[in-house]
Amino acid sequence: YGYGGAIAASAYLYLQKTSGVAKLHATALAFYGVRLCAYLLLRGATTEMRPIKAKSASVPDRLKRLPLLSGCAALYAFLAAPLRVTAAGQATDAVKLLVKASFASFGVAAVADAWKYVAKQLNGKDHLVTGGPFFFFRHPNYTFEVLGWLLSFAAAISAAAPVSKHVPALACSALGAFGIFGVLAGEAAAGLEKKQLEKYGDSPEYQKWVARTWAGPMMGAPKVMPPRRVTDTFERVAWSR
């Protein structure tokens, strides 16, 4: 919940002091954060994918997690950085279009999560979801989340005039956009691709589905399934949508 909550909270702060396209941009990010938290809460309450329970740990063990937690906190802040640019920059037609496209992409990702959730509730957790958004995309939730964040960054670039005034915020925005791209395309989507190949690889239905669909932006997904890599509970739950 930290990810969605941080994005929603950051967007809420901008909602209080912006108007026009900047307010729409903040609304898009607030929608993303609130929707993600609501989905994870629903999934945790109605499926086997329960929220992670805190485990007792020694002080040295907790300190070892500080670099990871600091990196996550920085990423969340960088993802909200485009709001600073659109709030102070130019509200051109291009900026408006990019913000609306970003909002729409987050909406499609939400529809994809909902479609998959309902399909698995009706047909069982082992059901291969191939309908709705999954008819054309193998991982539409990740694909359109990536697109939404890249478009949010693009909106900031388009709004930055003069660029020299917004260099720090643009630099942070770039780190956020490419950081989340690495997480979603390099870890989440690629990991799910491997998992599905292992689980459904011999199924004719799966093979036909793969032949007609696009996996979306992805880094490091092999065609042949390697030996299963052991992941910790945090990674498995956080990126298994």
PDB file of C-alpha atoms in Angstrom:
ATOM      1  CA  TYR A   1       0.000   0.000   0.000  1.00  0.00           C
ATOM      2  CA  GLY A   2       2.990   2.290   0.404  1.00  0.00           C
ATOM      3  CA  TYR A   3       3.324   2.782  -3.343  1.00  0.00           C
ATOM      4  CA  GLY A   4      -0.296   3.672  -4.068  1.00  0.00           C
ATOM      5  CA  GLY A   5      -0.676   5.601  -0.826  1.00  0.00           C
ATOM      6  CA  ALA A   6       2.398   7.745  -1.468  1.00  0.00           C
ATOM      7  CA  ILE A   7       1.254   8.612  -4.994  1.00  0.00           C
ATOM      8  CA  ALA A   8      -2.273   9.459  -3.819  1.00  0.00           C
ATOM      9  CA  ALA A   9      -0.994  11.605  -0.941  1.00  0.00           C
ATOM     10  CA  SER A  10       1.420  13.519  -3.177  1.00  0.00           C
ATOM     11  CA  ALA A  11      -1.312  14.135  -5.740  1.00  0.00           C
ATOM     12  CA  TYR A  12      -3.733  15.282  -3.041  1.00  0.00           C
ATOM     13  CA  LEU A  13      -1.326  18.039  -2.004  1.00  0.00           C
ATOM     14  CA  TYR A  14      -1.334  19.399  -5.553  1.00  0.00           C
ATOM     15  CA  LEU A  15      -5.099  19.090  -5.847  1.00  0.00           C
ATOM     16  CA  GLN A  16      -5.406  21.684  -3.088  1.00  0.00           C
ATOM     17  CA  LYS A  17      -3.437  24.383  -4.893  1.00  0.00           C
ATOM     18  CA  THR A  18      -3.805  23.859  -8.650  1.00  0.00           C
ATOM     19  CA  SER A  19      -6.393  24.339 -11.356  1.00  0.00           C
ATOM     20  CA  GLY A  20      -6.914  23.509 -15.002  1.00  0.00           C
ATOM     21  CA  VAL A  21      -4.620  20.919 -16.589  1.00  0.00           C
ATOM     22  CA  ALA A  22      -2.401  20.796 -13.491  1.00  0.00           C
ATOM     23  CA  LYS A  23      -5.404  19.812 -11.386  1.00  0.00           C
ATOM     24  CA  LEU A  24      -6.375  17.167 -13.945  1.00  0.00           C
ATOM     25  CA  HIS A  25      -2.825  15.809 -13.820  1.00  0.00           C
ATOM     26  CA  ALA A  26      -2.997  15.597 -10.028  1.00  0.00           C
ATOM     27  CA  THR A  27      -6.410  13.932 -10.281  1.00  0.00           C
ATOM     28  CA  ALA A  28      -4.974  11.281 -12.612  1.00  0.00           C
ATOM     29  CA  LEU A  29      -2.250  10.386 -10.129  1.00  0.00           C
ATOM     30  CA  ALA A  30      -4.664  10.478  -7.195  1.00  0.00           C
ATOM     31  CA  PHE A  31      -6.949   8.109  -9.089  1.00  0.00           C
ATOM     32  CA  TYR A  32      -4.033   5.784  -9.754  1.00  0.00           C
ATOM     33  CA  GLY A  33      -2.955   5.667  -6.120  1.00  0.00           C
ATOM     34  CA  VAL A  34      -6.423   5.282  -4.585  1.00  0.00           C
ATOM     35  CA  ARG A  35      -7.497   2.718  -7.162  1.00  0.00           C
ATOM     36  CA  LEU A  36      -4.362   0.628  -6.628  1.00  0.00           C
ATOM     37  CA  CYS A  37      -4.787   0.614  -2.853  1.00  0.00           C
ATOM     38  CA  ALA A  38      -8.469  -0.303  -3.174  1.00  0.00           C
ATOM     39  CA  TYR A  39      -7.664  -3.140  -5.551  1.00  0.00           C
ATOM     40  CA  LEU A  40      -4.940  -4.563  -3.306  1.00  0.00           C
ATOM     41  CA  LEU A  41      -7.280  -4.328  -0.308  1.00  0.00           C
ATOM     42  CA  LEU A  42     -10.030  -6.177  -2.183  1.00  0.00           C
ATOM     43  CA  ARG A  43      -7.654  -8.830  -3.476  1.00  0.00           C
ATOM     44  CA  GLY A  44      -6.132  -9.344  -0.057  1.00  0.00           C
ATOM     45  CA  ALA A  45      -9.559  -9.738   1.558  1.00  0.00           C
ATOM     46  CA  THR A  46     -11.041 -12.123  -1.008  1.00  0.00           C
ATOM     47  CA  THR A  47      -8.166 -14.241  -2.341  1.00  0.00           C
ATOM     48  CA  GLU A  48      -5.198 -16.185  -1.020  1.00  0.00           C
ATOM     49  CA  MET A  49      -2.912 -13.231  -1.729  1.00  0.00           C
ATOM     50  CA  ARG A  50      -3.093 -11.756   1.764  1.00  0.00           C
ATOM     51  CA  PRO A  51      -1.307  -8.583   2.855  1.00  0.00           C
ATOM     52  CA  ILE A  52       2.162  -9.223   4.233  1.00  0.00           C
ATOM     53  CA  LYS A  53       2.262  -9.437   8.008  1.00  0.00           C
ATOM     54  CA  ALA A  54       5.102  -7.684   9.751  1.00  0.00           C
ATOM     55  CA  LYS A  55       7.650 -10.056  11.208  1.00  0.00           C
ATOM     56  CA  SER A  56       9.804  -9.428  14.231  1.00  0.00           C
ATOM     57  CA  ALA A  57      13.335  -8.490  13.240  1.00  0.00           C
ATOM     58  CA  SER A  58      16.444  -7.315  15.000  1.00  0.00           C
ATOM     59  CA  VAL A  59      17.700  -3.761  14.660  1.00  0.00           C
ATOM     60  CA  PRO A  60      20.564  -4.822  12.327  1.00  0.00           C
ATOM     61  CA  ASP A  61      18.078  -6.644  10.090  1.00  0.00           C
ATOM     62  CA  ARG A  62      15.877  -3.569   9.911  1.00  0.00           C
ATOM     63  CA  LEU A  63      18.854  -1.373   9.093  1.00  0.00           C
ATOM     64  CA  LYS A  64      19.716  -3.658   6.183  1.00  0.00           C
ATOM     65  CA  ARG A  65      16.398  -2.728   4.592  1.00  0.00           C
ATOM     66  CA  LEU A  66      17.042   1.000   4.764  1.00  0.00           C
ATOM     67  CA  PRO A  67      18.652   1.223   1.288  1.00  0.00           C
ATOM     68  CA  LEU A  68      15.648  -0.559  -0.244  1.00  0.00           C
ATOM     69  CA  LEU A  69      13.145   1.596   1.630  1.00  0.00           C
ATOM     70  CA  SER A  70      15.061   4.763   0.766  1.00  0.00           C
ATOM     71  CA  GLY A  71      15.092   3.780  -2.897  1.00  0.00           C
ATOM     72  CA  CYS A  72      11.344   3.139  -2.863  1.00  0.00           C
ATOM     73  CA  ALA A  73      10.667   6.470  -1.160  1.00  0.00           C
ATOM     74  CA  ALA A  74      12.800   8.286  -3.740  1.00  0.00           C
ATOM     75  CA  LEU A  75      11.026   6.542  -6.617  1.00  0.00           C
ATOM     76  CA  TYR A  76       7.604   7.533  -5.286  1.00  0.00           C
ATOM     77  CA  ALA A  77       8.719  11.156  -4.936  1.00  0.00           C
ATOM     78  CA  PHE A  78      10.169  11.169  -8.450  1.00  0.00           C
ATOM     79  CA  LEU A  79       6.921   9.785  -9.896  1.00  0.00           C
ATOM     80  CA  ALA A  80       5.066  12.772  -8.452  1.00  0.00           C
ATOM     81  CA  ALA A  81       7.662  15.270  -9.717  1.00  0.00           C
ATOM     82  CA  PRO A  82       5.877  15.923 -13.061  1.00  0.00           C
ATOM     83  CA  LEU A  83       3.069  17.546 -11.056  1.00  0.00           C
ATOM     84  CA  ARG A  84       5.475  20.271 -10.004  1.00  0.00           C
ATOM     85  CA  VAL A  85       6.219  21.086 -13.637  1.00  0.00           C
ATOM     86  CA  THR A  86       2.632  21.118 -14.895  1.00  0.00           C
ATOM     87  CA  ALA A  87       1.613  23.240 -11.896  1.00  0.00           C
ATOM     88  CA  ALA A  88       4.174  25.931 -12.765  1.00  0.00           C
ATOM     89  CA  GLY A  89       4.549  25.442 -16.514  1.00  0.00           C
ATOM     90  CA  GLN A  90       2.523  26.208 -19.621  1.00  0.00           C
ATOM     91  CA  ALA A  91      -0.913  24.649 -20.127  1.00  0.00           C
ATOM     92  CA  THR A  92      -0.678  24.108 -23.884  1.00  0.00           C
ATOM     93  CA  ASP A  93      -2.955  21.878 -25.945  1.00  0.00           C
ATOM     94  CA  ALA A  94      -0.165  19.312 -26.119  1.00  0.00           C
ATOM     95  CA  VAL A  95       0.109  19.211 -22.327  1.00  0.00           C
ATOM     96  CA  LYS A  96      -3.646  18.780 -22.002  1.00  0.00           C
ATOM     97  CA  LEU A  97      -3.625  15.912 -24.513  1.00  0.00           C
ATOM     98  CA  LEU A  98      -0.726  14.144 -22.796  1.00  0.00           C
ATOM     99  CA  VAL A  99      -2.321  14.449 -19.353  1.00  0.00           C
ATOM    100  CA  LYS A 100      -5.630  13.106 -20.651  1.00  0.00           C
ATOM    101  CA  ALA A 101      -3.822  10.221 -22.363  1.00  0.00           C
ATOM    102  CA  SER A 102      -1.969   9.426 -19.141  1.00  0.00           C
ATOM    103  CA  PHE A 103      -5.247   9.432 -17.192  1.00  0.00           C
ATOM    104  CA  ALA A 104      -6.849   7.169 -19.819  1.00  0.00           C
ATOM    105  CA  SER A 105      -3.916   4.741 -19.646  1.00  0.00           C
ATOM    106  CA  PHE A 106      -4.278   4.436 -15.882  1.00  0.00           C
ATOM    107  CA  GLY A 107      -7.980   3.806 -16.497  1.00  0.00           C
ATOM    108  CA  VAL A 108      -7.269   0.951 -18.904  1.00  0.00           C
ATOM    109  CA  ALA A 109      -4.854  -0.569 -16.371  1.00  0.00           C
ATOM    110  CA  ALA A 110      -7.637  -0.412 -13.771  1.00  0.00           C
ATOM    111  CA  VAL A 111     -10.075  -2.131 -16.139  1.00  0.00           C
ATOM    112  CA  ALA A 112      -7.495  -4.850 -16.820  1.00  0.00           C
ATOM    113  CA  ASP A 113      -6.964  -5.522 -13.104  1.00  0.00           C
ATOM    114  CA  ALA A 114     -10.734  -5.657 -12.543  1.00  0.00           C
ATOM    115  CA  TRP A 115     -11.289  -7.956 -15.525  1.00  0.00           C
ATOM    116  CA  LYS A 116      -8.617 -10.387 -14.351  1.00  0.00           C
ATOM    117  CA  TYR A 117      -9.915 -10.350 -10.786  1.00  0.00           C
ATOM    118  CA  VAL A 118     -13.504 -11.121 -11.829  1.00  0.00           C
ATOM    119  CA  ALA A 119     -12.425 -13.795 -14.326  1.00  0.00           C
ATOM    120  CA  LYS A 120     -10.397 -15.638 -11.711  1.00  0.00           C
ATOM    121  CA  GLN A 121     -13.153 -15.299  -9.117  1.00  0.00           C
ATOM    122  CA  LEU A 122     -15.638 -16.891 -11.546  1.00  0.00           C
ATOM    123  CA  ASN A 123     -13.361 -19.523 -13.095  1.00  0.00           C
ATOM    124  CA  GLY A 124     -10.786 -20.297 -10.421  1.00  0.00           C
ATOM    125  CA  LYS A 125      -7.325 -18.974  -9.605  1.00  0.00           C
ATOM    126  CA  ASP A 126      -5.668 -21.197 -12.232  1.00  0.00           C
ATOM    127  CA  HIS A 127      -7.816 -19.851 -15.066  1.00  0.00           C
ATOM    128  CA  LEU A 128      -5.882 -18.310 -17.970  1.00  0.00           C
ATOM    129  CA  VAL A 129      -7.481 -14.934 -18.628  1.00  0.00           C
ATOM    130  CA  THR A 130      -7.621 -14.246 -22.377  1.00  0.00           C
ATOM    131  CA  GLY A 131     -10.705 -12.025 -22.764  1.00  0.00           C
ATOM    132  CA  GLY A 132     -11.365  -8.320 -22.565  1.00  0.00           C
ATOM    133  CA  PRO A 133      -8.137  -6.288 -22.489  1.00  0.00           C
ATOM    134  CA  PHE A 134      -6.210  -9.575 -22.425  1.00  0.00           C
ATOM    135  CA  PHE A 135      -7.446 -10.453 -25.912  1.00  0.00           C
ATOM    136  CA  PHE A 136      -4.810  -8.145 -27.403  1.00  0.00           C
ATOM    137  CA  PHE A 137      -2.348  -7.664 -24.533  1.00  0.00           C
ATOM    138  CA  ARG A 138      -0.820 -10.343 -22.305  1.00  0.00           C
ATOM    139  CA  HIS A 139      -0.190  -7.922 -19.438  1.00  0.00           C
ATOM    140  CA  PRO A 140      -2.436  -4.900 -20.078  1.00  0.00           C
ATOM    141  CA  ASN A 141      -2.287  -3.733 -16.473  1.00  0.00           C
ATOM    142  CA  TYR A 142       1.501  -3.344 -16.600  1.00  0.00           C
ATOM    143  CA  THR A 143       1.555  -2.175 -20.227  1.00  0.00           C
ATOM    144  CA  PHE A 144      -0.819   0.700 -19.590  1.00  0.00           C
ATOM    145  CA  GLU A 145       0.671   1.590 -16.228  1.00  0.00           C
ATOM    146  CA  VAL A 146       4.035   2.016 -17.950  1.00  0.00           C
ATOM    147  CA  LEU A 147       2.365   4.055 -20.689  1.00  0.00           C
ATOM    148  CA  GLY A 148       0.568   6.208 -18.129  1.00  0.00           C
ATOM    149  CA  TRP A 149       3.793   7.065 -16.304  1.00  0.00           C
ATOM    150  CA  LEU A 150       5.694   7.791 -19.509  1.00  0.00           C
ATOM    151  CA  LEU A 151       2.903  10.076 -20.692  1.00  0.00           C
ATOM    152  CA  SER A 152       2.917  11.847 -17.331  1.00  0.00           C
ATOM    153  CA  PHE A 153       6.635  12.499 -17.821  1.00  0.00           C
ATOM    154  CA  ALA A 154       6.010  13.623 -21.406  1.00  0.00           C
ATOM    155  CA  ALA A 155       3.404  16.103 -20.147  1.00  0.00           C
ATOM    156  CA  ALA A 156       5.989  17.585 -17.801  1.00  0.00           C
ATOM    157  CA  ILE A 157       8.484  17.956 -20.646  1.00  0.00           C
ATOM    158  CA  SER A 158       5.861  19.644 -22.798  1.00  0.00           C
ATOM    159  CA  ALA A 159       4.839  22.018 -19.995  1.00  0.00           C
ATOM    160  CA  ALA A 160       8.399  23.043 -19.127  1.00  0.00           C
ATOM    161  CA  ALA A 161       8.950  26.489 -20.608  1.00  0.00           C
ATOM    162  CA  PRO A 162      11.543  27.756 -20.224  1.00  0.00           C
ATOM    163  CA  VAL A 163      13.267  24.417 -19.661  1.00  0.00           C
ATOM    164  CA  SER A 164      16.044  26.014 -17.621  1.00  0.00           C
ATOM    165  CA  LYS A 165      13.496  26.902 -14.937  1.00  0.00           C
ATOM    166  CA  HIS A 166      12.412  23.283 -14.478  1.00  0.00           C
ATOM    167  CA  VAL A 167      15.679  21.317 -14.786  1.00  0.00           C
ATOM    168  CA  PRO A 168      15.640  19.835 -11.226  1.00  0.00           C
ATOM    169  CA  ALA A 169      11.989  18.765 -11.464  1.00  0.00           C
ATOM    170  CA  LEU A 170      12.497  17.348 -14.965  1.00  0.00           C
ATOM    171  CA  ALA A 171      15.547  15.398 -13.826  1.00  0.00           C
ATOM    172  CA  CYS A 172      13.551  13.897 -10.956  1.00  0.00           C
ATOM    173  CA  SER A 173      10.669  13.186 -13.335  1.00  0.00           C
ATOM    174  CA  ALA A 174      13.009  11.343 -15.697  1.00  0.00           C
ATOM    175  CA  LEU A 175      14.366   9.224 -12.845  1.00  0.00           C
ATOM    176  CA  GLY A 176      10.829   8.369 -11.807  1.00  0.00           C
ATOM    177  CA  ALA A 177       9.658   7.469 -15.313  1.00  0.00           C
ATOM    178  CA  PHE A 178      12.610   5.268 -16.152  1.00  0.00           C
ATOM    179  CA  GLY A 179      12.743   3.835 -12.647  1.00  0.00           C
ATOM    180  CA  ILE A 180       9.134   2.620 -12.786  1.00  0.00           C
ATOM    181  CA  PHE A 181       9.745   1.384 -16.329  1.00  0.00           C
ATOM    182  CA  GLY A 182      12.520  -0.811 -14.979  1.00  0.00           C
ATOM    183  CA  VAL A 183      10.302  -2.125 -12.174  1.00  0.00           C
ATOM    184  CA  LEU A 184       7.210  -2.816 -14.271  1.00  0.00           C
ATOM    185  CA  ALA A 185       8.832  -3.915 -17.560  1.00  0.00           C
ATOM    186  CA  GLY A 186      11.954  -5.495 -16.132  1.00  0.00           C
ATOM    187  CA  GLU A 187      10.575  -7.162 -13.017  1.00  0.00           C
ATOM    188  CA  ALA A 188       6.769  -7.302 -12.942  1.00  0.00           C
ATOM    189  CA  ALA A 189       5.806  -8.062 -16.548  1.00  0.00           C
ATOM    190  CA  ALA A 190       8.877 -10.194 -17.243  1.00  0.00           C
ATOM    191  CA  GLY A 191       8.324 -12.162 -14.044  1.00  0.00           C
ATOM    192  CA  LEU A 192       4.674 -12.795 -14.879  1.00  0.00           C
ATOM    193  CA  GLU A 193       5.632 -13.832 -18.407  1.00  0.00           C
ATOM    194  CA  LYS A 194       7.992 -16.456 -16.992  1.00  0.00           C
ATOM    195  CA  LYS A 195       5.402 -17.657 -14.502  1.00  0.00           C
ATOM    196  CA  GLN A 196       2.713 -18.052 -17.168  1.00  0.00           C
ATOM    197  CA  LEU A 197       5.070 -19.834 -19.533  1.00  0.00           C
ATOM    198  CA  GLU A 198       5.917 -22.330 -16.829  1.00  0.00           C
ATOM    199  CA  LYS A 199       2.286 -22.843 -15.817  1.00  0.00           C
ATOM    200  CA  TYR A 200       0.490 -22.848 -19.179  1.00  0.00           C
ATOM    201  CA  GLY A 201       3.308 -23.402 -21.681  1.00  0.00           C
ATOM    202  CA  ASP A 202       2.059 -26.794 -22.899  1.00  0.00           C
ATOM    203  CA  SER A 203      -1.518 -25.593 -23.365  1.00  0.00           C
ATOM    204  CA  PRO A 204      -2.688 -25.030 -26.976  1.00  0.00           C
ATOM    205  CA  GLU A 205      -4.917 -22.219 -25.693  1.00  0.00           C
ATOM    206  CA  TYR A 206      -1.899 -20.483 -24.178  1.00  0.00           C
ATOM    207  CA  GLN A 207       0.154 -20.916 -27.342  1.00  0.00           C
ATOM    208  CA  LYS A 208      -2.598 -19.399 -29.511  1.00  0.00           C
ATOM    209  CA  TRP A 209      -3.025 -16.563 -27.036  1.00  0.00           C
ATOM    210  CA  VAL A 210       0.688 -15.771 -27.061  1.00  0.00           C
ATOM    211  CA  ALA A 211       0.736 -15.848 -30.862  1.00  0.00           C
ATOM    212  CA  ARG A 212      -1.951 -13.176 -31.168  1.00  0.00           C
ATOM    213  CA  THR A 213      -1.097 -10.908 -28.223  1.00  0.00           C
ATOM    214  CA  TRP A 214       1.596  -8.372 -27.406  1.00  0.00           C
ATOM    215  CA  ALA A 215       3.490  -8.745 -24.141  1.00  0.00           C
ATOM    216  CA  GLY A 216       4.049  -5.002 -23.899  1.00  0.00           C
ATOM    217  CA  PRO A 217       7.280  -3.316 -22.811  1.00  0.00           C
ATOM    218  CA  MET A 218       9.450  -6.000 -21.281  1.00  0.00           C
ATOM    219  CA  MET A 219      13.088  -6.504 -20.428  1.00  0.00           C
ATOM    220  CA  GLY A 220      14.773  -9.846 -19.968  1.00  0.00           C
ATOM    221  CA  ALA A 221      11.900 -12.288 -20.575  1.00  0.00           C
ATOM    222  CA  PRO A 222      13.443 -15.459 -22.073  1.00  0.00           C
ATOM    223  CA  LYS A 223      11.622 -17.639 -24.565  1.00  0.00           C
ATOM    224  CA  VAL A 224      12.651 -20.747 -22.651  1.00  0.00           C
ATOM    225  CA  MET A 225      11.779 -20.911 -18.993  1.00  0.00           C
ATOM    226  CA  PRO A 226      14.892 -21.000 -16.781  1.00  0.00           C
ATOM    227  CA  PRO A 227      14.941 -22.774 -13.405  1.00  0.00           C
ATOM    228  CA  ARG A 228      12.534 -21.100 -11.013  1.00  0.00           C
ATOM    229  CA  ARG A 229      14.175 -18.277  -9.094  1.00  0.00           C
ATOM    230  CA  VAL A 230      13.330 -18.125  -5.418  1.00  0.00           C
ATOM    231  CA  THR A 231      11.751 -14.785  -4.546  1.00  0.00           C
ATOM    232  CA  ASP A 232      10.987 -13.328  -1.183  1.00  0.00           C
ATOM    233  CA  THR A 233       7.430 -12.781  -0.021  1.00  0.00           C
ATOM    234  CA  PHE A 234       7.537  -9.023  -0.583  1.00  0.00           C
ATOM    235  CA  GLU A 235       8.519  -9.307  -4.244  1.00  0.00           C
ATOM    236  CA  ARG A 236       6.084 -12.143  -4.991  1.00  0.00           C
ATOM    237  CA  VAL A 237       3.071 -10.319  -3.568  1.00  0.00           C
ATOM    238  CA  ALA A 238       3.965  -6.824  -4.791  1.00  0.00           C
ATOM    239  CA  TRP A 239       4.412  -7.717  -8.471  1.00  0.00           C
ATOM    240  CA  SER A 240       2.138 -10.708  -9.042  1.00  0.00           C
ATOM    241  CA  ARG A 241      -0.894  -8.871 -10.441  1.00  0.00           C
TER     242      ARG A 241
END
